[in-house]
XYZ file of C-alpha atoms in Angstrom:
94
model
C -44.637 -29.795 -83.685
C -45.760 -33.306 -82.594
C -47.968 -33.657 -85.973
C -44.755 -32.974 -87.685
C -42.790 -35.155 -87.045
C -45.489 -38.029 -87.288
C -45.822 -37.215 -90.819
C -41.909 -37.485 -91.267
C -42.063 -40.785 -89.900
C -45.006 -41.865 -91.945
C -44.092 -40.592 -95.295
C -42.783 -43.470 -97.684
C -40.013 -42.311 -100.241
C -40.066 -43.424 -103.704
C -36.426 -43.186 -104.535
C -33.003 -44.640 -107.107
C -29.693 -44.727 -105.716
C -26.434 -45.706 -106.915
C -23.703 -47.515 -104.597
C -20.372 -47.890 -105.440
C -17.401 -50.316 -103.998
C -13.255 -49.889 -105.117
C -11.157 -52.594 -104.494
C -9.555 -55.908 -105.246
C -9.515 -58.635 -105.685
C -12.701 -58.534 -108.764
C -14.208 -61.629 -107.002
C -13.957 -59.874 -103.009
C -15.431 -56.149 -105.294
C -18.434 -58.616 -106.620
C -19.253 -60.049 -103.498
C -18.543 -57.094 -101.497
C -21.471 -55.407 -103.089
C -24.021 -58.452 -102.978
C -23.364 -58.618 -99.823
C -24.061 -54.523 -98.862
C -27.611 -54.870 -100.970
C -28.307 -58.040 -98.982
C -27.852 -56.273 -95.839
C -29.754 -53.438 -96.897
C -32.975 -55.718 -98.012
C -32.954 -57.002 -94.180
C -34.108 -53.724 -92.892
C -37.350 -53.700 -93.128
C -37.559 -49.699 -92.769
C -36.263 -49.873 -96.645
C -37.913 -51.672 -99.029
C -35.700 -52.720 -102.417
C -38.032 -52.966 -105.406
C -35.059 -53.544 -107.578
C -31.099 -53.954 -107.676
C -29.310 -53.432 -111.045
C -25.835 -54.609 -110.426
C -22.740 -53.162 -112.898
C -20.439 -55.645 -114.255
C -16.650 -55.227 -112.387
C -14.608 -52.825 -114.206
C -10.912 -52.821 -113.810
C -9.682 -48.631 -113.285
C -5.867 -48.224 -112.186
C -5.172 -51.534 -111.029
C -8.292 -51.598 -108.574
C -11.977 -53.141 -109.377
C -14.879 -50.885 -109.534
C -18.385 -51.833 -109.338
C -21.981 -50.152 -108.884
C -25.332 -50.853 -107.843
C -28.545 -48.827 -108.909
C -31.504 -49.471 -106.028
C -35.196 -48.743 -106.654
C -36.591 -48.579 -103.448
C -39.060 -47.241 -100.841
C -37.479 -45.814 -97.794
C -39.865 -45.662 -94.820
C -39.531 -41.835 -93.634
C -37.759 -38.884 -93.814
C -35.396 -39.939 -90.456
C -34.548 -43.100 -92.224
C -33.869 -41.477 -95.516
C -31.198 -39.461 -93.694
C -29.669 -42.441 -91.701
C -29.542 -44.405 -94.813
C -27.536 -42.064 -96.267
C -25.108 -41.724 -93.452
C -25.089 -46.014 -92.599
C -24.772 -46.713 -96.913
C -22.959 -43.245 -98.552
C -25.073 -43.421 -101.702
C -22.705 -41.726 -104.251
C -26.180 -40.453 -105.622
C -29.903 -40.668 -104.374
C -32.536 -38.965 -106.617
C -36.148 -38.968 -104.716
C -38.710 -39.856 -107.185
């Protein structure tokens, strides 16, 4: 069982996910989600090889904007905590 979870820990994951932040103001939406990818490229457990940011769309009075990530996520542990810390509205594992 030991051996196990050692290769859990080791195994890198090549993955895209999308984030997604509601709001308003557009400016506080826009900076809202620079500011979540920013914190996200600090950890150095996940590695962001590329951030695709949506332009602000306005949908019943509130702003919506996205983010697709290509990143590396530094085992299968973190893969699950980054998913409960950042609630990707979609994660496909490459």
């Amino acid at each position: 069982m030991p051996e196990e979870k050692l290769i859990a820990e080791q195994t890198h994951i090549r993955c895209k996910t999308i984030i997604e932040v509601l709001g308003k103001p557009k400016g506080h939406v826009e900076d809202s989600i620079r500011d979540y990818v920013e914190k996200i490229k600090k950890d150095p457990e996940l590695i962001v090889m590329n951030a695709d940011f949506s332009e602000a769309a306005e949908k019943s009075g509130l702003w919506a904007v996205f983010v697709e990530l290509d990143m590396v996520i530094k085992g299968i542990p973190k893969l699950i905590s980054f998913c409960f810390d950042y609630m990707p509205s979609s994660i496909e594992i490459t």
